[in-house]
JSON list of N, CA and C in Angstrom, two decimals:
[
{"chain": "A", "resi": 168, "resn": "MET", "atom": "N", "xyz": [7.22, -14.24, 0.27]},
{"chain": "A", "resi": 168, "resn": "MET", "atom": "CA", "xyz": [7.53, -13.00, -0.20]},
{"chain": "A", "resi": 168, "resn": "MET", "atom": "C", "xyz": [6.08, -12.05, 0.39]},
{"chain": "A", "resi": 169, "resn": "ARG", "atom": "N", "xyz": [6.62, -10.67, 0.69]},
{"chain": "A", "resi": 169, "resn": "ARG", "atom": "CA", "xyz": [6.05, -10.22, 1.06]},
{"chain": "A", "resi": 169, "resn": "ARG", "atom": "C", "xyz": [5.24, -9.23, -0.02]},
{"chain": "A", "resi": 170, "resn": "ARG", "atom": "N", "xyz": [3.76, -8.99, 0.21]},
{"chain": "A", "resi": 170, "resn": "ARG", "atom": "CA", "xyz": [2.87, -8.85, -0.20]},
{"chain": "A", "resi": 170, "resn": "ARG", "atom": "C", "xyz": [2.30, -7.60, 0.34]},
{"chain": "A", "resi": 171, "resn": "PHE", "atom": "N", "xyz": [2.18, -6.42, -0.21]},
{"chain": "A", "resi": 171, "resn": "PHE", "atom": "CA", "xyz": [1.41, -4.89, -0.26]},
{"chain": "A", "resi": 171, "resn": "PHE", "atom": "C", "xyz": [-0.08, -4.69, -0.82]},
{"chain": "A", "resi": 172, "resn": "THR", "atom": "N", "xyz": [-1.29, -3.78, -0.14]},
{"chain": "A", "resi": 172, "resn": "THR", "atom": "CA", "xyz": [-2.58, -4.24, -1.27]},
{"chain": "A", "resi": 172, "resn": "THR", "atom": "C", "xyz": [-2.05, -2.44, -1.06]},
{"chain": "A", "resi": 173, "resn": "LEU", "atom": "N", "xyz": [-2.42, -1.83, -2.19]},
{"chain": "A", "resi": 173, "resn": "LEU", "atom": "CA", "xyz": [-2.56, -0.51, -2.07]},
{"chain": "A", "resi": 173, "resn": "LEU", "atom": "C", "xyz": [-3.99, -0.49, -3.04]},
{"chain": "A", "resi": 174, "resn": "TYR", "atom": "N", "xyz": [-4.53, 0.40, -1.93]},
{"chain": "A", "resi": 174, "resn": "TYR", "atom": "CA", "xyz": [-6.24, 0.81, -2.48]},
{"chain": "A", "resi": 174, "resn": "TYR", "atom": "C", "xyz": [-5.73, 2.14, -3.60]},
{"chain": "A", "resi": 175, "resn": "SER", "atom": "N", "xyz": [-5.92, 2.07, -4.56]},
{"chain": "A", "resi": 175, "resn": "SER", "atom": "CA", "xyz": [-5.93, 3.28, -5.45]},
{"chain": "A", "resi": 175, "resn": "SER", "atom": "C", "xyz": [-6.70, 3.34, -6.85]},
{"chain": "A", "resi": 176, "resn": "ARG", "atom": "N", "xyz": [-7.27, 3.94, -8.15]},
{"chain": "A", "resi": 176, "resn": "ARG", "atom": "CA", "xyz": [-7.80, 4.36, -8.90]},
{"chain": "A", "resi": 176, "resn": "ARG", "atom": "C", "xyz": [-7.33, 5.59, -9.71]},
{"chain": "A", "resi": 177, "resn": "SER", "atom": "N", "xyz": [-8.00, 4.56, -10.79]},
{"chain": "A", "resi": 177, "resn": "SER", "atom": "CA", "xyz": [-7.48, 5.23, -12.45]},
{"chain": "A", "resi": 177, "resn": "SER", "atom": "C", "xyz": [-7.14, 6.94, -11.92]},
{"chain": "A", "resi": 178, "resn": "TYR", "atom": "N", "xyz": [-6.03, 6.45, -13.72]},
{"chain": "A", "resi": 178, "resn": "TYR", "atom": "CA", "xyz": [-6.09, 8.60, -13.00]},
{"chain": "A", "resi": 178, "resn": "TYR", "atom": "C", "xyz": [-5.69, 9.33, -11.80]},
{"chain": "A", "resi": 179, "resn": "CYS", "atom": "N", "xyz": [-4.98, 8.17, -10.88]},
{"chain": "A", "resi": 179, "resn": "CYS", "atom": "CA", "xyz": [-4.87, 9.15, -10.11]},
{"chain": "A", "resi": 179, "resn": "CYS", "atom": "C", "xyz": [-4.01, 9.68, -9.70]},
{"chain": "A", "resi": 180, "resn": "HIS", "atom": "N", "xyz": [-2.33, 10.49, -10.57]},
{"chain": "A", "resi": 180, "resn": "HIS", "atom": "CA", "xyz": [-1.55, 10.88, -9.47]},
{"chain": "A", "resi": 180, "resn": "HIS", "atom": "C", "xyz": [-0.78, 10.45, -8.76]},
{"chain": "A", "resi": 181, "resn": "LEU", "atom": "N", "xyz": [-1.34, 10.73, -6.89]},
{"chain": "A", "resi": 181, "resn": "LEU", "atom": "CA", "xyz": [-0.64, 10.27, -6.18]},
{"chain": "A", "resi": 181, "resn": "LEU", "atom": "C", "xyz": [-0.52, 8.99, -6.48]},
{"chain": "A", "resi": 182, "resn": "CYS", "atom": "N", "xyz": [-1.93, 8.05, -6.71]},
{"chain": "A", "resi": 182, "resn": "CYS", "atom": "CA", "xyz": [-1.72, 6.75, -6.89]},
{"chain": "A", "resi": 182, "resn": "CYS", "atom": "C", "xyz": [-0.53, 5.98, -7.56]},
{"chain": "A", "resi": 183, "resn": "GLU", "atom": "N", "xyz": [-0.31, 5.97, -8.43]},
{"chain": "A", "resi": 183, "resn": "GLU", "atom": "CA", "xyz": [1.03, 6.55, -9.01]},
{"chain": "A", "resi": 183, "resn": "GLU", "atom": "C", "xyz": [2.19, 6.90, -8.45]},
{"chain": "A", "resi": 184, "resn": "ASP", "atom": "N", "xyz": [2.46, 7.33, -7.99]},
{"chain": "A", "resi": 184, "resn": "ASP", "atom": "CA", "xyz": [3.34, 7.97, -7.05]},
{"chain": "A", "resi": 184, "resn": "ASP", "atom": "C", "xyz": [3.72, 7.39, -6.13]},
{"chain": "A", "resi": 185, "resn": "MET", "atom": "N", "xyz": [2.37, 7.45, -5.36]},
{"chain": "A", "resi": 185, "resn": "MET", "atom": "CA", "xyz": [2.67, 5.87, -3.74]},
{"chain": "A", "resi": 185, "resn": "MET", "atom": "C", "xyz": [3.27, 4.66, -4.57]},
{"chain": "A", "resi": 186, "resn": "LEU", "atom": "N", "xyz": [2.62, 4.77, -6.42]},
{"chain": "A", "resi": 186, "resn": "LEU", "atom": "CA", "xyz": [3.08, 2.82, -6.00]},
{"chain": "A", "resi": 186, "resn": "LEU", "atom": "C", "xyz": [4.80, 3.81, -6.79]},
{"chain": "A", "resi": 187, "resn": "ALA", "atom": "N", "xyz": [4.80, 3.77, -7.94]},
{"chain": "A", "resi": 187, "resn": "ALA", "atom": "CA", "xyz": [6.67, 3.66, -7.66]},
{"chain": "A", "resi": 187, "resn": "ALA", "atom": "C", "xyz": [7.17, 4.23, -6.39]},
{"chain": "A", "resi": 188, "resn": "ALA", "atom": "N", "xyz": [7.38, 5.38, -5.48]},
{"chain": "A", "resi": 188, "resn": "ALA", "atom": "CA", "xyz": [7.72, 5.27, -4.96]},
{"chain": "A", "resi": 188, "resn": "ALA", "atom": "C", "xyz": [8.28, 3.63, -3.61]},
{"chain": "A", "resi": 189, "resn": "LEU", "atom": "N", "xyz": [6.85, 2.85, -3.54]},
{"chain": "A", "resi": 189, "resn": "LEU", "atom": "CA", "xyz": [7.08, 2.28, -2.88]},
{"chain": "A", "resi": 189, "resn": "LEU", "atom": "C", "xyz": [7.38, 0.41, -3.92]},
{"chain": "A", "resi": 190, "resn": "GLN", "atom": "N", "xyz": [8.00, 0.33, -5.28]},
{"chain": "A", "resi": 190, "resn": "GLN", "atom": "CA", "xyz": [8.90, 0.05, -5.58]},
{"chain": "A", "resi": 190, "resn": "GLN", "atom": "C", "xyz": [9.74, 0.49, -6.04]},
{"chain": "A", "resi": 191, "resn": "ALA", "atom": "N", "xyz": [10.27, 0.90, -5.65]},
{"chain": "A", "resi": 191, "resn": "ALA", "atom": "CA", "xyz": [11.27, 1.81, -5.21]},
{"chain": "A", "resi": 191, "resn": "ALA", "atom": "C", "xyz": [11.96, 0.84, -4.26]},
{"chain": "A", "resi": 192, "resn": "LEU", "atom": "N", "xyz": [11.18, 0.89, -3.26]},
{"chain": "A", "resi": 192, "resn": "LEU", "atom": "CA", "xyz": [12.24, 0.47, -1.89]},
{"chain": "A", "resi": 192, "resn": "LEU", "atom": "C", "xyz": [12.09, -0.74, -2.11]},
{"chain": "A", "resi": 193, "resn": "ALA", "atom": "N", "xyz": [11.85, -1.64, -2.98]},
{"chain": "A", "resi": 193, "resn": "ALA", "atom": "CA", "xyz": [12.32, -3.33, -2.97]},
{"chain": "A", "resi": 193, "resn": "ALA", "atom": "C", "xyz": [14.37, -2.86, -3.46]},
{"chain": "A", "resi": 194, "resn": "GLU", "atom": "N", "xyz": [14.37, -4.31, -2.51]},
{"chain": "A", "resi": 194, "resn": "GLU", "atom": "CA", "xyz": [16.15, -4.74, -2.51]},
{"chain": "A", "resi": 194, "resn": "GLU", "atom": "C", "xyz": [16.84, -5.74, -3.26]},
{"chain": "A", "resi": 195, "resn": "PRO", "atom": "N", "xyz": [17.44, -6.13, -3.37]},
{"chain": "A", "resi": 195, "resn": "PRO", "atom": "CA", "xyz": [17.94, -7.27, -4.18]},
{"chain": "A", "resi": 195, "resn": "PRO", "atom": "C", "xyz": [17.33, -8.09, -2.75]},
{"chain": "A", "resi": 196, "resn": "GLY", "atom": "N", "xyz": [17.10, -9.34, -3.20]},
{"chain": "A", "resi": 196, "resn": "GLY", "atom": "CA", "xyz": [17.58, -10.38, -2.50]},
{"chain": "A", "resi": 196, "resn": "GLY", "atom": "C", "xyz": [15.65, -9.95, -0.22]},
{"chain": "A", "resi": 197, "resn": "GLN", "atom": "N", "xyz": [15.36, -8.98, -0.87]},
{"chain": "A", "resi": 197, "resn": "GLN", "atom": "CA", "xyz": [13.99, -8.77, -0.85]},
{"chain": "A", "resi": 197, "resn": "GLN", "atom": "C", "xyz": [12.70, -8.25, -1.57]},
{"chain": "A", "resi": 198, "resn": "PRO", "atom": "N", "xyz": [12.34, -9.11, -2.17]},
{"chain": "A", "resi": 198, "resn": "PRO", "atom": "CA", "xyz": [11.41, -8.43, -2.66]},
{"chain": "A", "resi": 198, "resn": "PRO", "atom": "C", "xyz": [9.62, -8.39, -2.74]},
{"chain": "A", "resi": 199, "resn": "PHE", "atom": "N", "xyz": [8.86, -8.22, -2.98]},
{"chain": "A", "resi": 199, "resn": "PHE", "atom": "CA", "xyz": [7.83, -8.45, -2.70]},
{"chain": "A", "resi": 199, "resn": "PHE", "atom": "C", "xyz": [7.11, -7.73, -4.31]},
{"chain": "A", "resi": 200, "resn": "GLU", "atom": "N", "xyz": [5.57, -7.97, -3.66]},
{"chain": "A", "resi": 200, "resn": "GLU", "atom": "CA", "xyz": [4.24, -7.60, -4.54]},
{"chain": "A", "resi": 200, "resn": "GLU", "atom": "C", "xyz": [3.77, -6.57, -4.21]},
{"chain": "A", "resi": 201, "resn": "VAL", "atom": "N", "xyz": [2.92, -6.46, -4.87]},
{"chain": "A", "resi": 201, "resn": "VAL", "atom": "CA", "xyz": [1.93, -5.30, -5.34]},
{"chain": "A", "resi": 201, "resn": "VAL", "atom": "C", "xyz": [0.54, -5.25, -5.38]},
{"chain": "A", "resi": 202, "resn": "ASP", "atom": "N", "xyz": [-0.51, -5.76, -4.75]},
{"chain": "A", "resi": 202, "resn": "ASP", "atom": "CA", "xyz": [-2.41, -5.90, -5.25]},
{"chain": "A", "resi": 202, "resn": "ASP", "atom": "C", "xyz": [-2.86, -3.58, -6.16]},
{"chain": "A", "resi": 203, "resn": "VAL", "atom": "N", "xyz": [-2.98, -4.07, -6.31]},
{"chain": "A", "resi": 203, "resn": "VAL", "atom": "CA", "xyz": [-3.41, -2.64, -6.23]},
{"chain": "A", "resi": 203, "resn": "VAL", "atom": "C", "xyz": [-4.52, -3.38, -6.96]},
{"chain": "A", "resi": 204, "resn": "ILE", "atom": "N", "xyz": [-5.56, -2.07, -6.20]},
{"chain": "A", "resi": 204, "resn": "ILE", "atom": "CA", "xyz": [-7.40, -2.35, -6.36]},
{"chain": "A", "resi": 204, "resn": "ILE", "atom": "C", "xyz": [-7.67, -0.98, -6.99]},
{"chain": "A", "resi": 205, "resn": "ASP", "atom": "N", "xyz": [-8.46, -1.24, -8.27]},
{"chain": "A", "resi": 205, "resn": "ASP", "atom": "CA", "xyz": [-9.20, 0.41, -8.46]},
{"chain": "A", "resi": 205, "resn": "ASP", "atom": "C", "xyz": [-10.27, -0.45, -7.43]},
{"chain": "A", "resi": 206, "resn": "VAL", "atom": "N", "xyz": [-10.76, 0.94, -6.63]},
{"chain": "A", "resi": 206, "resn": "VAL", "atom": "CA", "xyz": [-11.46, 1.04, -5.00]},
{"chain": "A", "resi": 206, "resn": "VAL", "atom": "C", "xyz": [-13.01, 1.79, -6.08]},
{"chain": "A", "resi": 207, "resn": "ASP", "atom": "N", "xyz": [-13.20, 1.92, -6.79]},
{"chain": "A", "resi": 207, "resn": "ASP", "atom": "CA", "xyz": [-13.68, 2.53, -8.10]},
{"chain": "A", "resi": 207, "resn": "ASP", "atom": "C", "xyz": [-14.67, 1.38, -8.48]},
{"chain": "A", "resi": 208, "resn": "ALA", "atom": "N", "xyz": [-13.77, 0.13, -8.85]},
{"chain": "A", "resi": 208, "resn": "ALA", "atom": "CA", "xyz": [-14.42, -0.35, -8.82]},
{"chain": "A", "resi": 208, "resn": "ALA", "atom": "C", "xyz": [-15.47, -1.75, -8.30]},
{"chain": "A", "resi": 209, "resn": "ASP", "atom": "N", "xyz": [-15.77, -1.48, -7.25]},
{"chain": "A", "resi": 209, "resn": "ASP", "atom": "CA", "xyz": [-16.47, -1.95, -6.00]},
{"chain": "A", "resi": 209, "resn": "ASP", "atom": "C", "xyz": [-17.13, -0.71, -4.80]},
{"chain": "A", "resi": 210, "resn": "PRO", "atom": "N", "xyz": [-18.62, -0.38, -4.97]},
{"chain": "A", "resi": 210, "resn": "PRO", "atom": "CA", "xyz": [-18.87, 0.36, -4.80]},
{"chain": "A", "resi": 210, "resn": "PRO", "atom": "C", "xyz": [-18.52, 0.65, -2.93]},
{"chain": "A", "resi": 211, "resn": "ALA", "atom": "N", "xyz": [-18.51, -0.71, -2.88]},
{"chain": "A", "resi": 211, "resn": "ALA", "atom": "CA", "xyz": [-18.23, -0.77, -1.07]},
{"chain": "A", "resi": 211, "resn": "ALA", "atom": "C", "xyz": [-16.94, -0.09, -0.50]},
{"chain": "A", "resi": 212, "resn": "LEU", "atom": "N", "xyz": [-15.73, 0.32, -1.70]},
{"chain": "A", "resi": 212, "resn": "LEU", "atom": "CA", "xyz": [-14.36, -0.13, -1.18]},
{"chain": "A", "resi": 212, "resn": "LEU", "atom": "C", "xyz": [-14.14, 1.51, -2.01]},
{"chain": "A", "resi": 213, "resn": "VAL", "atom": "N", "xyz": [-15.81, 1.92, -2.67]},
{"chain": "A", "resi": 213, "resn": "VAL", "atom": "CA", "xyz": [-15.56, 4.07, -2.62]},
{"chain": "A", "resi": 213, "resn": "VAL", "atom": "C", "xyz": [-16.21, 4.19, -1.31]},
{"chain": "A", "resi": 214, "resn": "GLU", "atom": "N", "xyz": [-16.88, 3.28, -0.96]},
{"chain": "A", "resi": 214, "resn": "GLU", "atom": "CA", "xyz": [-17.59, 4.25, -0.19]},
{"chain": "A", "resi": 214, "resn": "GLU", "atom": "C", "xyz": [-16.54, 4.14, 1.63]},
{"chain": "A", "resi": 215, "resn": "ARG", "atom": "N", "xyz": [-15.31, 3.40, 1.37]},
{"chain": "A", "resi": 215, "resn": "ARG", "atom": "CA", "xyz": [-15.25, 2.90, 3.37]},
{"chain": "A", "resi": 215, "resn": "ARG", "atom": "C", "xyz": [-13.64, 3.89, 2.28]},
{"chain": "A", "resi": 216, "resn": "PHE", "atom": "N", "xyz": [-12.99, 4.27, 1.29]},
{"chain": "A", "resi": 216, "resn": "PHE", "atom": "CA", "xyz": [-11.76, 4.39, 0.85]},
{"chain": "A", "resi": 216, "resn": "PHE", "atom": "C", "xyz": [-12.41, 6.44, 0.04]},
{"chain": "A", "resi": 217, "resn": "ASP", "atom": "N", "xyz": [-12.99, 6.42, -1.10]},
{"chain": "A", "resi": 217, "resn": "ASP", "atom": "CA", "xyz": [-13.05, 7.15, -1.86]},
{"chain": "A", "resi": 217, "resn": "ASP", "atom": "C", "xyz": [-11.95, 8.39, -1.19]},
{"chain": "A", "resi": 218, "resn": "GLU", "atom": "N", "xyz": [-12.01, 9.39, -1.00]},
{"chain": "A", "resi": 218, "resn": "GLU", "atom": "CA", "xyz": [-10.61, 10.65, -0.82]},
{"chain": "A", "resi": 218, "resn": "GLU", "atom": "C", "xyz": [-9.70, 10.07, -0.30]},
{"chain": "A", "resi": 219, "resn": "LEU", "atom": "N", "xyz": [-9.73, 9.07, -0.10]},
{"chain": "A", "resi": 219, "resn": "LEU", "atom": "CA", "xyz": [-8.43, 8.65, 0.82]},
{"chain": "A", "resi": 219, "resn": "LEU", "atom": "C", "xyz": [-7.75, 8.30, -0.15]},
{"chain": "A", "resi": 220, "resn": "VAL", "atom": "N", "xyz": [-7.89, 7.67, -1.27]},
{"chain": "A", "resi": 220, "resn": "VAL", "atom": "CA", "xyz": [-6.63, 6.65, -2.00]},
{"chain": "A", "resi": 220, "resn": "VAL", "atom": "C", "xyz": [-5.69, 7.80, -2.36]},
{"chain": "A", "resi": 221, "resn": "PRO", "atom": "N", "xyz": [-4.43, 6.78, -2.32]},
{"chain": "A", "resi": 221, "resn": "PRO", "atom": "CA", "xyz": [-4.22, 6.25, -2.48]},
{"chain": "A", "resi": 221, "resn": "PRO", "atom": "C", "xyz": [-4.15, 5.75, -1.01]},
{"chain": "A", "resi": 222, "resn": "VAL", "atom": "N", "xyz": [-4.26, 4.49, -0.51]},
{"chain": "A", "resi": 222, "resn": "VAL", "atom": "CA", "xyz": [-4.27, 4.07, 0.70]},
{"chain": "A", "resi": 222, "resn": "VAL", "atom": "C", "xyz": [-3.70, 2.63, 0.88]},
{"chain": "A", "resi": 223, "resn": "LEU", "atom": "N", "xyz": [-2.13, 2.54, 1.90]},
{"chain": "A", "resi": 223, "resn": "LEU", "atom": "CA", "xyz": [-1.60, 1.94, 1.17]},
{"chain": "A", "resi": 223, "resn": "LEU", "atom": "C", "xyz": [-1.49, 0.76, 2.51]},
{"chain": "A", "resi": 224, "resn": "TYR", "atom": "N", "xyz": [-1.56, -0.52, 2.81]},
{"chain": "A", "resi": 224, "resn": "TYR", "atom": "CA", "xyz": [-1.95, -1.62, 3.17]},
{"chain": "A", "resi": 224, "resn": "TYR", "atom": "C", "xyz": [-0.85, -2.65, 3.71]},
{"chain": "A", "resi": 225, "resn": "GLY", "atom": "N", "xyz": [-0.28, -3.22, 4.76]},
{"chain": "A", "resi": 225, "resn": "GLY", "atom": "CA", "xyz": [0.79, -4.30, 4.39]},
{"chain": "A", "resi": 225, "resn": "GLY", "atom": "C", "xyz": [0.26, -5.14, 4.52]},
{"chain": "A", "resi": 226, "resn": "ARG", "atom": "N", "xyz": [-0.65, -6.42, 6.09]},
{"chain": "A", "resi": 226, "resn": "ARG", "atom": "CA", "xyz": [-1.45, -6.94, 6.12]},
{"chain": "A", "resi": 226, "resn": "ARG", "atom": "C", "xyz": [-2.49, -6.23, 6.46]},
{"chain": "A", "resi": 227, "resn": "LEU", "atom": "N", "xyz": [-3.30, -6.92, 5.69]},
{"chain": "A", "resi": 227, "resn": "LEU", "atom": "CA", "xyz": [-5.03, -6.06, 5.60]},
{"chain": "A", "resi": 227, "resn": "LEU", "atom": "C", "xyz": [-5.60, -6.73, 6.85]},
{"chain": "A", "resi": 228, "resn": "ASP", "atom": "N", "xyz": [-5.07, -7.04, 7.61]},
{"chain": "A", "resi": 228, "resn": "ASP", "atom": "CA", "xyz": [-5.50, -7.09, 9.21]},
{"chain": "A", "resi": 228, "resn": "ASP", "atom": "C", "xyz": [-5.04, -6.40, 10.34]},
{"chain": "A", "resi": 229, "resn": "GLU", "atom": "N", "xyz": [-4.19, -5.72, 9.27]},
{"chain": "A", "resi": 229, "resn": "GLU", "atom": "CA", "xyz": [-3.49, -4.25, 10.50]},
{"chain": "A", "resi": 229, "resn": "GLU", "atom": "C", "xyz": [-3.76, -3.35, 10.25]},
{"chain": "A", "resi": 230, "resn": "PRO", "atom": "N", "xyz": [-3.64, -2.43, 10.92]},
{"chain": "A", "resi": 230, "resn": "PRO", "atom": "CA", "xyz": [-4.07, -0.57, 10.76]},
{"chain": "A", "resi": 230, "resn": "PRO", "atom": "C", "xyz": [-2.84, -0.38, 8.69]},
{"chain": "A", "resi": 231, "resn": "GLU", "atom": "N", "xyz": [-3.39, 0.85, 7.87]},
{"chain": "A", "resi": 231, "resn": "GLU", "atom": "CA", "xyz": [-3.07, 1.46, 6.83]},
{"chain": "A", "resi": 231, "resn": "GLU", "atom": "C", "xyz": [-1.66, 1.55, 7.73]},
{"chain": "A", "resi": 232, "resn": "LEU", "atom": "N", "xyz": [-0.43, 1.29, 6.43]},
{"chain": "A", "resi": 232, "resn": "LEU", "atom": "CA", "xyz": [0.97, 1.92, 6.75]},
{"chain": "A", "resi": 232, "resn": "LEU", "atom": "C", "xyz": [0.59, 3.61, 6.18]},
{"chain": "A", "resi": 233, "resn": "CYS", "atom": "N", "xyz": [-0.14, 3.63, 5.92]},
{"chain": "A", "resi": 233, "resn": "CYS", "atom": "CA", "xyz": [0.02, 5.72, 4.95]},
{"chain": "A", "resi": 233, "resn": "CYS", "atom": "C", "xyz": [-1.22, 5.73, 3.87]},
{"chain": "A", "resi": 234, "resn": "HIS", "atom": "N", "xyz": [-1.14, 6.67, 3.53]},
{"chain": "A", "resi": 234, "resn": "HIS", "atom": "CA", "xyz": [-2.36, 6.94, 2.08]},
{"chain": "A", "resi": 234, "resn": "HIS", "atom": "C", "xyz": [-2.24, 8.71, 2.09]},
{"chain": "A", "resi": 235, "resn": "TYR", "atom": "N", "xyz": [-2.38, 8.77, 1.07]},
{"chain": "A", "resi": 235, "resn": "TYR", "atom": "CA", "xyz": [-1.98, 10.40, -0.04]},
{"chain": "A", "resi": 235, "resn": "TYR", "atom": "C", "xyz": [-0.19, 10.21, -0.76]},
{"chain": "A", "resi": 236, "resn": "PHE", "atom": "N", "xyz": [0.52, 10.13, 0.73]},
{"chain": "A", "resi": 236, "resn": "PHE", "atom": "CA", "xyz": [1.77, 9.81, 0.27]},
{"chain": "A", "resi": 236, "resn": "PHE", "atom": "C", "xyz": [2.76, 8.56, 0.61]},
{"chain": "A", "resi": 237, "resn": "LEU", "atom": "N", "xyz": [3.03, 8.16, 0.67]},
{"chain": "A", "resi": 237, "resn": "LEU", "atom": "CA", "xyz": [4.54, 7.35, 1.33]},
{"chain": "A", "resi": 237, "resn": "LEU", "atom": "C", "xyz": [4.72, 7.20, 2.32]},
{"chain": "A", "resi": 238, "resn": "ASP", "atom": "N", "xyz": [4.63, 6.50, 2.81]},
{"chain": "A", "resi": 238, "resn": "ASP", "atom": "CA", "xyz": [4.99, 7.29, 4.23]},
{"chain": "A", "resi": 238, "resn": "ASP", "atom": "C", "xyz": [7.25, 6.07, 4.54]},
{"chain": "A", "resi": 239, "resn": "GLU", "atom": "N", "xyz": [8.05, 6.20, 3.51]},
{"chain": "A", "resi": 239, "resn": "GLU", "atom": "CA", "xyz": [8.08, 5.75, 3.81]},
{"chain": "A", "resi": 239, "resn": "GLU", "atom": "C", "xyz": [9.66, 4.76, 5.12]},
{"chain": "A", "resi": 240, "resn": "ALA", "atom": "N", "xyz": [9.12, 5.39, 5.94]},
{"chain": "A", "resi": 240, "resn": "ALA", "atom": "CA", "xyz": [9.54, 4.99, 8.20]},
{"chain": "A", "resi": 240, "resn": "ALA", "atom": "C", "xyz": [8.24, 3.94, 7.76]},
{"chain": "A", "resi": 241, "resn": "ALA", "atom": "N", "xyz": [7.39, 3.87, 8.10]},
{"chain": "A", "resi": 241, "resn": "ALA", "atom": "CA", "xyz": [6.66, 3.49, 7.76]},
{"chain": "A", "resi": 241, "resn": "ALA", "atom": "C", "xyz": [6.71, 2.22, 7.19]},
{"chain": "A", "resi": 242, "resn": "VAL", "atom": "N", "xyz": [7.14, 2.03, 5.77]},
{"chain": "A", "resi": 242, "resn": "VAL", "atom": "CA", "xyz": [7.02, 0.91, 4.69]},
{"chain": "A", "resi": 242, "resn": "VAL", "atom": "C", "xyz": [7.88, 0.75, 5.78]},
{"chain": "A", "resi": 243, "resn": "ARG", "atom": "N", "xyz": [9.26, 1.39, 6.11]},
{"chain": "A", "resi": 243, "resn": "ARG", "atom": "CA", "xyz": [10.33, 0.16, 6.43]},
{"chain": "A", "resi": 243, "resn": "ARG", "atom": "C", "xyz": [10.11, 0.12, 7.51]},
{"chain": "A", "resi": 244, "resn": "ALA", "atom": "N", "xyz": [9.73, 0.44, 8.97]},
{"chain": "A", "resi": 244, "resn": "ALA", "atom": "CA", "xyz": [9.37, -0.15, 10.01]},
{"chain": "A", "resi": 244, "resn": "ALA", "atom": "C", "xyz": [8.66, -1.29, 9.81]},
{"chain": "A", "resi": 245, "resn": "TYR", "atom": "N", "xyz": [7.58, -1.48, 8.60]},
{"chain": "A", "resi": 245, "resn": "TYR", "atom": "CA", "xyz": [6.71, -2.73, 8.00]},
{"chain": "A", "resi": 245, "resn": "TYR", "atom": "C", "xyz": [7.52, -4.12, 8.12]},
{"chain": "A", "resi": 246, "resn": "ILE", "atom": "N", "xyz": [8.80, -3.08, 6.70]},
{"chain": "A", "resi": 246, "resn": "ILE", "atom": "CA", "xyz": [9.14, -4.46, 6.24]},
{"chain": "A", "resi": 246, "resn": "ILE", "atom": "C", "xyz": [10.19, -5.00, 7.35]},
{"chain": "A", "resi": 247, "resn": "ASP", "atom": "N", "xyz": [10.43, -3.88, 7.86]},
{"chain": "A", "resi": 247, "resn": "ASP", "atom": "CA", "xyz": [11.53, -5.37, 8.98]},
{"chain": "A", "resi": 247, "resn": "ASP", "atom": "C", "xyz": [10.92, -5.73, 9.79]},
{"chain": "A", "resi": 248, "resn": "ARG", "atom": "N", "xyz": [9.85, -5.23, 10.89]},
{"chain": "A", "resi": 248, "resn": "ARG", "atom": "CA", "xyz": [9.52, -6.21, 11.67]},
{"chain": "A", "resi": 248, "resn": "ARG", "atom": "C", "xyz": [9.20, -7.68, 10.76]},
{"chain": "A", "resi": 249, "resn": "HIS", "atom": "N", "xyz": [8.28, -7.23, 9.78]},
{"chain": "A", "resi": 249, "resn": "HIS", "atom": "CA", "xyz": [7.47, -8.86, 9.23]},
{"chain": "A", "resi": 249, "resn": "HIS", "atom": "C", "xyz": [8.98, -9.83, 8.95]},
{"chain": "A", "resi": 250, "resn": "SER", "atom": "N", "xyz": [10.38, -8.36, 8.63]},
{"chain": "A", "resi": 250, "resn": "SER", "atom": "CA", "xyz": [11.42, -10.08, 8.15]},
{"chain": "A", "resi": 250, "resn": "SER", "atom": "C", "xyz": [11.97, -10.38, 9.55]},
{"chain": "A", "resi": 251, "resn": "ALA", "atom": "N", "xyz": [12.07, -9.85, 9.98]},
{"chain": "A", "resi": 251, "resn": "ALA", "atom": "CA", "xyz": [12.30, -10.39, 11.35]},
{"chain": "A", "resi": 251, "resn": "ALA", "atom": "C", "xyz": [11.51, -11.05, 12.05]},
{"chain": "A", "resi": 252, "resn": "GLN", "atom": "N", "xyz": [9.88, -11.35, 12.02]},
{"chain": "A", "resi": 252, "resn": "GLN", "atom": "CA", "xyz": [8.99, -12.56, 11.82]},
{"chain": "A", "resi": 252, "resn": "GLN", "atom": "C", "xyz": [8.71, -13.49, 11.44]},
{"chain": "A", "resi": 253, "resn": "THR", "atom": "N", "xyz": [9.72, -13.67, 10.01]},
{"chain": "A", "resi": 253, "resn": "THR", "atom": "CA", "xyz": [9.79, -14.78, 8.77]},
{"chain": "A", "resi": 253, "resn": "THR", "atom": "C", "xyz": [11.02, -15.26, 9.84]},
{"chain": "A", "resi": 254, "resn": "ALA", "atom": "N", "xyz": [12.04, -14.44, 9.72]},
{"chain": "A", "resi": 254, "resn": "ALA", "atom": "CA", "xyz": [13.71, -14.82, 9.68]},
{"chain": "A", "resi": 254, "resn": "ALA", "atom": "C", "xyz": [13.76, -16.39, 11.03]}
]
C-alpha cells in the first residue's frame, strides 16, 4: 500500500488543509495511508522543518513532494511513478 508522511503540527490550518486535500485524492482501488508526524514532539524535527510545515513526503528517501500547500500535480506524478514500478 502506498504511504505518505506528513510533517505537521497541532493547530496548523495549513496542515489540516493539506491532509484534507491529500485524502481527497484517494481513488477506489488505489488506497494510501498517511502518517502524520507532529514536529513539535521532537526537537530535531522542529529544527529541520519548523516554519516549513506542513511538509509532505512520499518515500522518505526521496525529496519532499511539497510544503505549505498540496502540489496536486507532484502528488499525482508520484502516485503514477510508483504505481508503474509496482505493476
